[in-house]
Coordinates of C-alpha atoms in Angstrom, one line a residue:
Chain F
M1 CA 71.4 69.1 117.3
A2 CA 73.4 70.2 120.3
K3 CA 72.5 73.6 121.7
V4 CA 75.1 76.2 120.8
V5 CA 75.8 78.6 123.6
L6 CA 77.9 81.7 123.0
E7 CA 80.4 82.7 125.7
F8 CA 78.4 85.8 126.8
E9 CA 75.1 83.8 126.9
K10 CA 76.5 81.3 129.4
P11 CA 75.5 83.0 132.7
I12 CA 72.0 83.4 131.4
I13 CA 71.6 79.9 130.1
E14 CA 73.1 78.4 133.4
L15 CA 70.6 80.3 135.5
E16 CA 67.7 79.3 133.3
Q17 CA 68.7 75.7 133.6
K18 CA 68.8 76.0 137.3
I19 CA 65.3 77.5 137.4
E20 CA 64.1 74.7 135.1
E21 CA 65.5 72.1 137.5
M22 CA 64.0 73.7 140.6
R23 CA 60.6 73.7 138.9
K24 CA 60.7 69.9 138.8
Y25 CA 60.8 69.8 142.5
A26 CA 58.5 72.8 143.2
D27 CA 55.4 70.6 143.8
N28 CA 57.1 68.8 146.7
L29 CA 59.2 71.6 148.1
D30 CA 58.1 75.0 149.1
I31 CA 60.5 76.9 146.8
V32 CA 58.2 79.1 144.7
D33 CA 59.5 82.2 146.3
E34 CA 63.1 81.2 145.5
I35 CA 62.2 80.5 141.9
E36 CA 60.6 83.9 141.6
I37 CA 63.7 85.6 142.9
L38 CA 65.9 83.7 140.5
E39 CA 63.6 84.6 137.6
K40 CA 63.9 88.3 138.5
K41 CA 67.7 87.8 138.6
V42 CA 67.8 86.2 135.2
D43 CA 65.7 89.0 133.7
Q44 CA 68.1 91.6 135.1
L45 CA 71.1 89.7 133.9
R46 CA 69.6 89.5 130.4
T47 CA 68.9 93.2 130.3
S48 CA 72.4 94.1 131.5
I49 CA 74.1 91.7 129.1
Y50 CA 72.0 92.5 126.0
S51 CA 72.0 96.2 126.4
N52 CA 75.8 96.2 126.5
L53 CA 76.7 94.0 123.6
T54 CA 79.9 94.8 121.8
R55 CA 79.9 94.9 118.0
W56 CA 81.7 91.6 117.8
Q57 CA 79.1 90.0 120.1
R58 CA 76.4 91.1 117.8
V59 CA 78.3 89.6 114.8
Q60 CA 78.3 86.3 116.8
L61 CA 74.6 86.6 117.4
A62 CA 74.0 87.3 113.7
R63 CA 75.8 84.1 112.9
H64 CA 74.2 82.0 115.6
P65 CA 73.5 78.6 114.1
E66 CA 70.1 78.4 115.7
R67 CA 69.0 81.8 114.3
P68 CA 66.0 81.7 112.0
Y69 CA 67.0 81.7 108.3
T70 CA 65.3 82.8 105.1
S71 CA 63.2 79.7 104.7
D72 CA 62.1 79.8 108.4
Y73 CA 60.9 83.4 108.0
I74 CA 59.2 82.6 104.7
H75 CA 57.2 79.8 106.4
M76 CA 56.4 81.9 109.4
I77 CA 55.2 85.0 107.5
V78 CA 53.6 83.9 104.2
D79 CA 51.0 81.4 103.2
D80 CA 50.6 79.4 100.0
F81 CA 54.4 79.8 99.3
V82 CA 55.5 78.3 95.9
E83 CA 59.3 78.2 95.6
L84 CA 60.6 78.8 92.0
H85 CA 63.9 77.6 90.7
G86 CA 66.6 78.4 88.2
D87 CA 68.1 81.3 86.3
R88 CA 67.0 79.9 82.9
T89 CA 70.6 80.1 81.8
F90 CA 72.8 77.9 83.8
G91 CA 71.2 76.3 86.8
D92 CA 69.5 76.6 90.2
D93 CA 71.6 78.1 93.0
K94 CA 70.6 76.6 96.4
A95 CA 72.2 79.5 98.2
I96 CA 69.3 81.8 97.2
V97 CA 65.7 80.7 97.6
G98 CA 62.6 82.6 96.4
G99 CA 59.1 82.4 95.2
F100 CA 55.6 83.9 95.5
G101 CA 53.4 83.6 98.6
R102 CA 50.7 85.5 100.4
L103 CA 51.4 88.0 103.1
D104 CA 48.0 88.2 104.7
K105 CA 45.9 88.4 101.6
E106 CA 48.4 90.0 99.2
T107 CA 50.7 88.2 96.9
V108 CA 54.4 89.1 97.3
L109 CA 57.7 87.9 95.9
I110 CA 59.9 86.9 98.8
L111 CA 63.5 85.7 98.4
G112 CA 66.8 85.6 100.3
H113 CA 70.1 84.0 100.9
Q114 CA 69.8 80.6 102.5
K115 CA 72.3 79.0 104.9
G116 CA 72.3 75.4 106.1
R117 CA 72.2 74.2 109.7
D118 CA 74.5 71.3 109.6
T119 CA 77.4 70.1 107.5
K120 CA 75.2 68.3 104.9
S121 CA 72.8 71.2 104.5
N122 CA 75.6 73.7 104.5
L123 CA 77.3 72.0 101.6
Y124 CA 74.0 71.8 99.8
R125 CA 73.4 75.6 100.4
N126 CA 77.1 76.4 99.9
F127 CA 77.1 78.1 103.3
G128 CA 74.7 80.7 101.9
M129 CA 77.3 82.0 99.4
P130 CA 75.7 82.5 96.0
N131 CA 77.2 81.9 92.6
P132 CA 76.3 84.2 89.7
E133 CA 73.3 82.0 88.8
G134 CA 71.8 82.8 92.3
Y135 CA 71.8 86.5 91.6
R136 CA 70.4 85.9 88.1
K137 CA 67.7 83.7 89.5
A138 CA 66.8 86.5 92.0
L139 CA 66.7 89.0 89.1
R140 CA 64.5 86.7 87.0
L141 CA 62.0 86.4 89.9
M142 CA 62.1 90.1 90.6
K143 CA 61.3 90.9 87.0
L144 CA 58.4 88.5 87.2
A145 CA 57.2 90.3 90.3
A146 CA 57.4 93.6 88.3
K147 CA 55.5 92.1 85.4
F148 CA 52.6 91.1 87.7
H149 CA 52.8 94.2 89.9
K150 CA 53.7 92.3 93.1
P151 CA 55.8 93.9 95.8
I152 CA 59.2 92.4 96.5
I153 CA 60.7 91.4 99.9
T154 CA 64.4 90.4 100.1
L155 CA 66.1 88.8 103.1
L156 CA 69.8 89.3 103.4
D157 CA 71.9 86.6 105.2
T158 CA 75.2 85.7 103.6
P159 CA 78.9 85.6 104.5
G160 CA 79.6 86.8 101.0
A161 CA 79.3 85.9 97.3
F162 CA 81.2 82.7 96.6
P163 CA 84.9 83.4 95.7
G164 CA 85.6 80.4 93.3
I165 CA 87.0 79.8 89.9
E166 CA 83.6 78.9 88.3
A167 CA 82.0 81.9 90.0
E168 CA 84.5 84.2 88.3
E169 CA 84.1 82.3 84.9
R170 CA 80.4 82.9 85.0
G171 CA 80.7 86.6 85.9
Q172 CA 80.1 87.0 89.7
A173 CA 80.9 90.7 89.4
E174 CA 78.6 91.2 86.4
A175 CA 75.8 89.3 88.1
I176 CA 75.9 91.5 91.2
A177 CA 76.4 94.7 89.2
R178 CA 73.4 93.8 86.9
N179 CA 71.2 93.3 89.9
L180 CA 72.1 96.7 91.4
F181 CA 71.4 98.3 88.1
E182 CA 68.1 96.5 87.5
M183 CA 66.7 96.6 91.1
S184 CA 67.2 100.4 91.1
H185 CA 64.5 100.9 88.5
L186 CA 61.9 98.1 89.1
P187 CA 58.4 99.7 89.2
V188 CA 57.2 97.9 92.4
P189 CA 57.8 98.4 96.1
I190 CA 61.0 96.7 97.4
I191 CA 61.6 96.1 101.1
V192 CA 65.1 94.8 102.1
V193 CA 65.6 93.1 105.5
V194 CA 69.1 92.2 106.8
I195 CA 68.1 89.1 109.0
G196 CA 71.7 87.9 109.8
E197 CA 74.9 88.6 108.0
G198 CA 75.1 91.3 105.4
A199 CA 78.6 90.8 103.9
S200 CA 79.6 93.1 101.2
G201 CA 78.5 92.9 97.5
G202 CA 77.2 89.4 98.0
A203 CA 74.5 90.8 100.3
L204 CA 73.9 94.1 98.5
G205 CA 73.4 92.0 95.3
I206 CA 69.7 91.5 96.4
G207 CA 69.7 94.6 98.6
V208 CA 68.5 97.7 96.6
G209 CA 65.1 98.8 97.9
N210 CA 62.8 101.5 98.9
R211 CA 63.1 100.6 102.6
I212 CA 66.1 99.0 104.2
L213 CA 65.5 97.2 107.5
M214 CA 67.9 95.5 109.9
F215 CA 67.3 93.0 112.7
E216 CA 68.6 94.3 116.0
N217 CA 71.4 91.7 116.1
S218 CA 72.4 91.6 112.5
W219 CA 75.4 93.2 110.8
Y220 CA 76.0 94.8 107.4
S221 CA 79.3 96.1 106.0
V222 CA 81.7 96.3 103.2
I223 CA 83.7 93.3 104.5
A224 CA 83.6 90.7 107.3
P225 CA 85.5 91.7 110.4
E226 CA 87.9 88.7 110.0
S227 CA 88.8 89.6 106.4
C228 CA 89.2 93.2 107.4
S229 CA 91.6 92.2 110.2
S230 CA 93.6 90.0 107.8
I231 CA 94.0 92.8 105.3
L232 CA 94.5 95.9 107.5
W233 CA 96.2 94.3 110.5
R234 CA 97.8 91.5 108.5
S235 CA 96.6 89.0 111.0
W236 CA 93.3 87.2 111.8
D237 CA 93.5 88.2 115.4
Y238 CA 92.0 91.7 115.3
K239 CA 88.4 90.8 114.4
E240 CA 87.0 92.5 117.5
Q241 CA 88.8 95.7 116.7
A242 CA 87.8 95.4 113.1
A243 CA 84.2 95.0 114.0
E244 CA 84.4 98.1 116.2
A245 CA 86.1 100.1 113.5
L246 CA 83.7 99.1 110.8
K247 CA 80.7 100.3 112.8
L248 CA 78.5 97.5 111.3
T249 CA 75.6 97.1 113.7
A250 CA 71.9 98.1 113.0
P251 CA 72.1 101.3 115.2
D252 CA 75.4 102.2 113.4
L253 CA 73.8 101.9 110.0
V254 CA 70.8 104.0 111.1
E255 CA 73.3 106.7 112.1
Q256 CA 75.1 106.4 108.8
G257 CA 71.8 107.1 107.0
I258 CA 71.7 103.7 105.3
V259 CA 69.1 101.8 107.3
D260 CA 65.5 103.1 107.9
R261 CA 64.3 100.9 110.7
I262 CA 65.5 98.4 113.2
V263 CA 63.5 95.2 113.6
P264 CA 63.5 94.4 117.4
E265 CA 64.3 90.9 118.4
P266 CA 62.9 88.8 121.3
Q267 CA 65.0 89.1 124.4
G268 CA 68.3 87.2 124.0
G269 CA 68.1 87.3 120.2
A270 CA 66.0 85.8 117.4
H271 CA 67.3 82.3 118.1
R272 CA 65.8 82.3 121.6
N273 CA 62.3 82.7 120.2
P274 CA 62.1 82.3 116.4
D275 CA 58.3 82.4 116.3
E276 CA 58.2 85.7 118.0
A277 CA 60.9 87.1 115.7
G278 CA 58.7 85.9 112.8
S279 CA 55.6 87.6 114.0
I280 CA 57.5 90.9 114.8
L281 CA 58.8 90.9 111.2
K282 CA 55.4 90.1 109.7
K283 CA 53.8 93.0 111.5
I284 CA 56.5 95.4 110.4
L285 CA 56.4 94.3 106.8
L286 CA 52.6 94.7 106.7
E287 CA 53.0 98.3 108.0
E288 CA 55.8 99.1 105.5
L289 CA 53.9 97.7 102.6
R290 CA 50.7 99.6 103.4
T291 CA 52.7 102.8 103.1
L292 CA 54.6 101.8 99.9
K293 CA 51.5 100.6 98.1
K294 CA 50.2 104.2 98.1
V295 CA 53.2 105.3 96.1
K296 CA 53.0 105.4 92.2
P297 CA 55.5 103.2 90.3
E298 CA 57.5 106.1 88.8
K299 CA 57.7 107.7 92.3
L300 CA 59.0 104.4 93.8
I301 CA 61.8 104.4 91.3
E302 CA 62.6 108.0 91.8
Q303 CA 62.5 107.7 95.6
R304 CA 64.8 104.6 95.5
I305 CA 67.4 106.1 93.3
E306 CA 67.3 109.3 95.4
K307 CA 67.7 107.3 98.6
F308 CA 70.9 105.7 97.4
S309 CA 72.2 108.9 95.7
K310 CA 72.3 110.6 99.1
M311 CA 74.4 107.9 100.8
G312 CA 78.0 108.8 101.6
A313 CA 79.9 111.5 103.4
W314 CA 82.2 114.1 101.9
K315 CA 83.1 117.8 101.9
E316 CA 83.6 120.2 99.0
Chain V
M1 CA 150.3 86.7 89.8
A2 CA 147.9 83.9 89.1
W3 CA 147.0 83.6 85.4
F4 CA 143.3 83.4 86.1
R5 CA 143.1 86.7 88.0
R6 CA 140.7 89.2 86.4
S7 CA 142.1 92.4 85.2
K8 CA 140.5 95.5 86.7
Q9 CA 139.5 96.8 83.3
N10 CA 137.2 94.0 82.6
I11 CA 133.5 94.5 82.1
S12 CA 131.7 94.4 85.4
S13 CA 127.9 94.7 85.7
D14 CA 128.3 97.0 88.6
G15 CA 130.4 99.4 86.5
Q16 CA 127.8 99.5 83.8
K17 CA 124.9 100.3 86.2
K18 CA 126.8 103.4 87.4
D19 CA 126.6 104.9 83.9
I20 CA 122.8 105.0 83.9
P21 CA 121.4 108.2 85.4
D22 CA 119.0 107.5 88.2
G23 CA 115.3 107.2 87.2
M24 CA 116.0 107.5 83.5
W25 CA 115.5 103.8 82.8
T26 CA 112.7 101.4 83.6
K27 CA 112.8 97.6 83.6
C28 CA 109.7 95.9 82.2
P29 CA 108.5 93.5 84.9
E30 CA 107.2 91.1 82.3
C31 CA 110.2 90.6 79.9
N32 CA 113.0 92.5 81.8
E33 CA 113.6 94.8 78.8
I34 CA 115.4 98.0 79.9
I35 CA 113.5 101.0 78.4
H36 CA 114.5 104.6 78.5
K37 CA 111.9 106.8 80.2
K38 CA 111.4 109.1 77.2
L39 CA 110.8 106.1 74.9
L40 CA 108.4 104.5 77.5
E41 CA 106.4 107.7 77.6
Q42 CA 106.4 108.0 73.8
N43 CA 105.1 104.4 73.7
L44 CA 102.3 105.4 76.1
F45 CA 103.9 103.5 79.0
T46 CA 103.7 100.1 77.2
C47 CA 106.8 97.9 76.8
I48 CA 108.4 98.3 73.4
K49 CA 109.2 94.6 73.3
C50 CA 106.4 92.6 74.9
N51 CA 103.5 95.2 75.0
Y52 CA 103.3 95.0 78.8
H53 CA 101.0 97.9 80.0
F54 CA 102.5 99.8 82.9
R55 CA 100.0 101.2 85.5
I56 CA 99.4 104.8 84.8
G57 CA 97.3 107.5 86.6
S58 CA 94.5 109.8 85.5
K59 CA 96.9 112.5 84.4
E60 CA 98.6 110.3 81.9
Y61 CA 95.3 108.7 80.7
F62 CA 93.6 112.1 80.1
K63 CA 96.6 113.1 78.0
I64 CA 96.4 109.9 76.0
L65 CA 92.7 110.1 75.3
L66 CA 91.6 113.7 75.2
D67 CA 92.3 116.4 72.6
E68 CA 94.9 118.8 74.0
G69 CA 93.6 121.5 76.3
T70 CA 90.0 120.2 76.3
F71 CA 89.8 118.7 79.8
K72 CA 87.8 120.6 82.3
E73 CA 87.9 119.0 85.7
M74 CA 84.8 118.8 87.9
D75 CA 84.5 118.5 91.7
K76 CA 88.2 118.6 92.0
K77 CA 88.4 119.2 95.7
L78 CA 85.7 116.8 96.9
R79 CA 87.3 115.1 99.9
S80 CA 86.5 112.4 102.4
V81 CA 85.6 113.3 105.9
D82 CA 86.4 110.0 107.6
P83 CA 82.8 109.3 108.6
L84 CA 83.5 106.4 110.9
G85 CA 86.5 107.8 112.7
F86 CA 88.3 104.6 111.4
V87 CA 91.5 103.5 112.9
D88 CA 93.6 100.5 112.0
S89 CA 97.4 100.6 112.1
K90 CA 97.0 104.3 111.6
K91 CA 94.1 106.8 111.5
Y92 CA 92.2 106.9 108.2
S93 CA 92.3 110.7 108.5
T94 CA 96.1 110.6 108.7
R95 CA 96.3 108.2 105.9
L96 CA 94.2 110.5 103.7
D97 CA 96.2 113.6 104.5
E98 CA 99.5 111.7 103.8
T99 CA 98.1 110.3 100.5
I100 CA 96.8 113.7 99.4
K101 CA 100.2 115.2 100.1
K102 CA 102.1 112.4 98.4
T103 CA 100.0 112.1 95.2
G104 CA 98.7 115.6 94.8
L105 CA 95.3 114.1 94.3
Y106 CA 92.2 114.5 96.5
D107 CA 90.8 111.0 96.1
A108 CA 90.9 107.9 93.8
V109 CA 89.0 109.3 90.9
R110 CA 89.1 112.4 88.7
T111 CA 86.2 113.4 86.6
G112 CA 85.5 116.1 84.0
T113 CA 84.5 116.9 80.5
G114 CA 86.6 116.9 77.4
S115 CA 86.7 115.8 73.8
I116 CA 88.0 112.8 72.0
N117 CA 88.8 113.6 68.4
E118 CA 86.2 116.4 68.7
I119 CA 83.5 114.2 70.3
S120 CA 82.4 115.8 73.6
V121 CA 82.5 113.3 76.4
V122 CA 82.2 113.1 80.2
I123 CA 85.2 111.2 81.4
A124 CA 86.3 109.7 84.7
C125 CA 89.6 108.0 85.5
M126 CA 90.6 106.2 88.7
D127 CA 94.0 106.5 90.3
F128 CA 95.3 103.2 91.7
G129 CA 98.0 105.2 93.5
F130 CA 95.4 106.7 95.9
I131 CA 94.8 104.0 98.5
G132 CA 94.7 101.2 95.9
G133 CA 92.1 103.1 93.8
S134 CA 89.5 102.2 96.4
M135 CA 86.0 103.4 96.2
G136 CA 84.6 105.3 99.2
S137 CA 82.0 108.1 99.4
V138 CA 84.0 110.5 97.3
V139 CA 84.6 108.2 94.4
G140 CA 80.9 107.2 94.4
E141 CA 79.7 110.8 94.6
K142 CA 82.1 112.1 91.9
I143 CA 81.0 109.2 89.5
A144 CA 77.4 109.9 90.3
R145 CA 77.8 113.6 89.6
A146 CA 79.7 112.8 86.4
I147 CA 76.7 110.6 85.3
D148 CA 74.3 113.4 86.0
V149 CA 76.3 115.8 83.8
A150 CA 76.4 113.1 81.0
L151 CA 72.7 112.7 81.2
K152 CA 72.0 116.4 81.2
Q153 CA 74.4 117.3 78.4
K154 CA 73.7 114.0 76.5
F155 CA 77.5 113.5 76.3
P156 CA 78.7 109.9 76.2
L157 CA 80.3 108.6 79.4
I158 CA 83.7 107.0 79.6
I159 CA 85.0 105.6 82.9
I160 CA 88.5 104.2 83.1
S161 CA 88.7 101.9 86.1
S162 CA 91.7 100.8 88.2
S163 CA 90.8 99.7 91.6
G164 CA 91.2 97.1 94.4
G165 CA 87.5 97.5 95.3
A166 CA 85.5 99.3 97.9
R167 CA 87.3 101.3 100.6
M168 CA 87.2 99.4 103.9
M169 CA 87.8 102.5 106.0
E170 CA 84.3 103.9 105.2
G171 CA 82.5 100.6 106.0
A172 CA 78.9 100.2 104.7
L173 CA 79.0 103.7 103.2
S174 CA 81.6 102.5 100.8
L175 CA 79.5 99.4 100.0
M176 CA 76.5 101.6 99.2
Q177 CA 78.5 103.4 96.5
L178 CA 78.1 100.3 94.4
A179 CA 74.4 100.7 94.5
K180 CA 74.5 104.4 94.1
T181 CA 76.7 104.4 90.9
S182 CA 74.7 101.5 89.4
A183 CA 71.4 103.2 90.1
K184 CA 72.7 106.4 88.4
L185 CA 73.9 104.3 85.4
A186 CA 70.4 102.9 85.1
Q187 CA 69.1 106.5 84.8
L188 CA 71.7 107.2 82.2
S189 CA 70.8 104.1 80.3
D190 CA 67.1 105.0 80.4
G191 CA 68.1 108.4 79.0
G192 CA 69.7 106.6 76.0
V193 CA 73.2 108.0 76.6
P194 CA 76.1 105.6 75.8
Y195 CA 78.5 104.5 78.4
I196 CA 81.9 102.8 77.6
S197 CA 83.7 101.1 80.5
V198 CA 87.5 100.9 80.1
M199 CA 89.1 98.4 82.5
T200 CA 92.8 98.6 83.3
D201 CA 95.0 96.6 85.6
P202 CA 93.7 95.8 88.2
T203 CA 89.9 96.2 88.3
T204 CA 88.6 94.0 91.1
G205 CA 86.0 93.9 93.9
G206 CA 83.3 96.5 94.3
V207 CA 84.3 98.5 91.3
T208 CA 83.9 95.5 89.0
A209 CA 80.7 94.5 90.8
S210 CA 79.2 97.9 89.9
F211 CA 80.0 100.5 87.2
A212 CA 83.0 98.7 85.6
M213 CA 80.9 95.8 84.4
L214 CA 77.9 97.9 83.4
G215 CA 79.2 99.5 80.2
D216 CA 77.0 99.4 77.1
I217 CA 80.4 98.4 75.8
N218 CA 83.1 96.9 78.1
V219 CA 86.7 97.2 76.9
A220 CA 89.9 96.3 78.6
E221 CA 93.6 96.9 78.2
P222 CA 95.6 93.7 77.4
A223 CA 96.3 91.3 80.3
A224 CA 94.6 93.5 82.9
L225 CA 93.5 91.6 86.1
I226 CA 89.7 91.9 86.2
G227 CA 87.5 90.0 88.7
F228 CA 85.2 90.0 91.7
A229 CA 87.3 88.2 94.2
G230 CA 91.1 88.7 94.2
P231 CA 93.2 85.7 93.0
R232 CA 94.7 85.3 96.5
V233 CA 91.3 84.9 98.1
I234 CA 90.2 82.4 95.5
K235 CA 93.4 80.4 95.9
Q236 CA 92.8 80.3 99.6
T237 CA 89.2 79.2 99.2
I238 CA 89.8 76.3 96.8
G239 CA 93.3 75.4 97.9
K240 CA 94.5 75.0 94.4
D241 CA 96.7 77.0 92.0
L242 CA 94.8 79.1 89.5
P243 CA 94.9 78.4 85.8
K244 CA 97.2 80.5 83.7
G245 CA 95.6 83.6 82.3
F246 CA 92.7 83.4 84.8
Q247 CA 90.9 86.7 85.4
R248 CA 92.9 88.4 82.7
S249 CA 91.3 90.6 80.0
E250 CA 91.5 87.9 77.3
F251 CA 89.9 85.4 79.7
L252 CA 87.0 87.8 80.2
V253 CA 86.5 88.2 76.4
E254 CA 86.5 84.4 76.2
K255 CA 83.9 84.1 79.0
G256 CA 81.7 86.8 77.4
F257 CA 82.1 89.7 79.9
V258 CA 84.4 92.1 77.9
D259 CA 83.7 93.1 74.3
L260 CA 87.2 94.0 73.2
V261 CA 90.8 94.1 74.3
I262 CA 92.4 97.3 73.1
H263 CA 96.1 98.2 73.2
R264 CA 96.6 101.5 74.9
K265 CA 98.1 102.9 71.7
E266 CA 94.9 102.1 69.8
M267 CA 92.5 103.2 72.6
K268 CA 91.8 106.7 71.4
D269 CA 91.1 105.7 67.8
Q270 CA 89.0 102.7 68.8
L271 CA 86.9 104.7 71.2
T272 CA 86.4 107.3 68.5
K273 CA 85.2 104.7 66.1
I274 CA 82.8 103.1 68.6
L275 CA 81.4 106.5 69.6
H276 CA 80.9 107.5 66.0
L277 CA 79.1 104.3 65.3
L278 CA 76.8 104.8 68.3
L279 CA 76.1 108.5 67.8
N280 CA 75.9 109.0 64.1

């Protein structure tokens, strides 16, 4: 697959390629010092570009086609993973994957939205846009986890729940609503991680937890910036403004009191070093679970409902 | 004078219109019947000929459902604070001020207690006239508080929905109101208190994907648009015309997501009957 380079990544990638090329000749020519200078320069460039990302640039990073997806994280952080299929009512939705596995020694249920990497796999995964049976499969698995007292980890990465005729016929709205309702009172720890795109109800449908985490370059909001632009500005051209107005990045959501913790990414974003992103997430999940495991089931429910009850801003 | 020239005294449609006092007559958008305002009100804002249900607000709905003089409003002045400082073609804060002035409402839902044929209930009704009945922090908080009262008093809860979905101008905070109201309903359900969801035209997006679909009993007015995605978005996605009656109340009964379609004129009696069956 051809490397995808975002516009603002270009100067960094170009410089990196130049260094790579120079290295080939470093044995014959005395250019070690020059390479070192260039390496320092690329480091500075990275820091300056990545510490000044606009909200729209973060949306682009969140959608980067080489970014690790749910299955990648599952394989990086759990052992003995067994994927489970189907909602026992209609079918198996490929846009949500989930199953049991071991995080270190402990069994957890891990599930999330699944995108594809090329046209073929994207069609198979419906671009990570679930149908109602996807949400119902997720709920079936989460109820299993509750039955066997296993913690739940959900990974959010979707451009939205699928807006199609059949999705409506099978009750897309009911499926999402039911999950919000049921997830709020499951007696096991639930950790939610936004790994890429958190678009609206389609993301939230597996997103009610005791702890809400967001990767540094992910986004989470009520609507995608393009759709917001088309509705409020009546044109698709205001996506940058819409992204700014929606305040949809991880730091924004921490400020709004929705997200508890930001998962730092390797320099340049998770796609530049997926393994490192995986090990960072694993370490953080283990920390979070250690704390949540000490909490009694009824307290977990109380704390979760309390957490969401506080969200919002108003005056009397 | 040509023999075919019209005489001035002949009936002209323009002349007839002038005889109708302004605002006294309403045309049914479904069957074009012209209905006098008083008659329309008497008929609870439904068409006398084709039963089309006109969109009404909380003021009208409370009058239709509640016993006279029993409504006690809660949290009336809860207001949005524009948490994101949101600006599109105009500032959200300006939009709010203008809408409050225009509608006399403070946000898109009103909540309170009252009685329906002497049964005490907690009731909430959305106003589509307030920024498309959209749900932001205030709608979520008012619904959440209404649920708390229902749980504490053990009064059945009735929510009448009419909404385009979550309010974009409050970003992720609006989205979280879906989880907040649903979590509160889970508490109400665990407390054994009945909840009837009444869906009216239109009920779409985040409101459908949270409290509107979570009734112990879901009822709808006839031919109301009810769905997750709006018809325009679906049409764009699939590039085909949508089947007739798609996403209408009767379609949702057929697909198993709504229990009953109830004519507005029957609503009070039907809700009374259901509540009696559940409570006694």
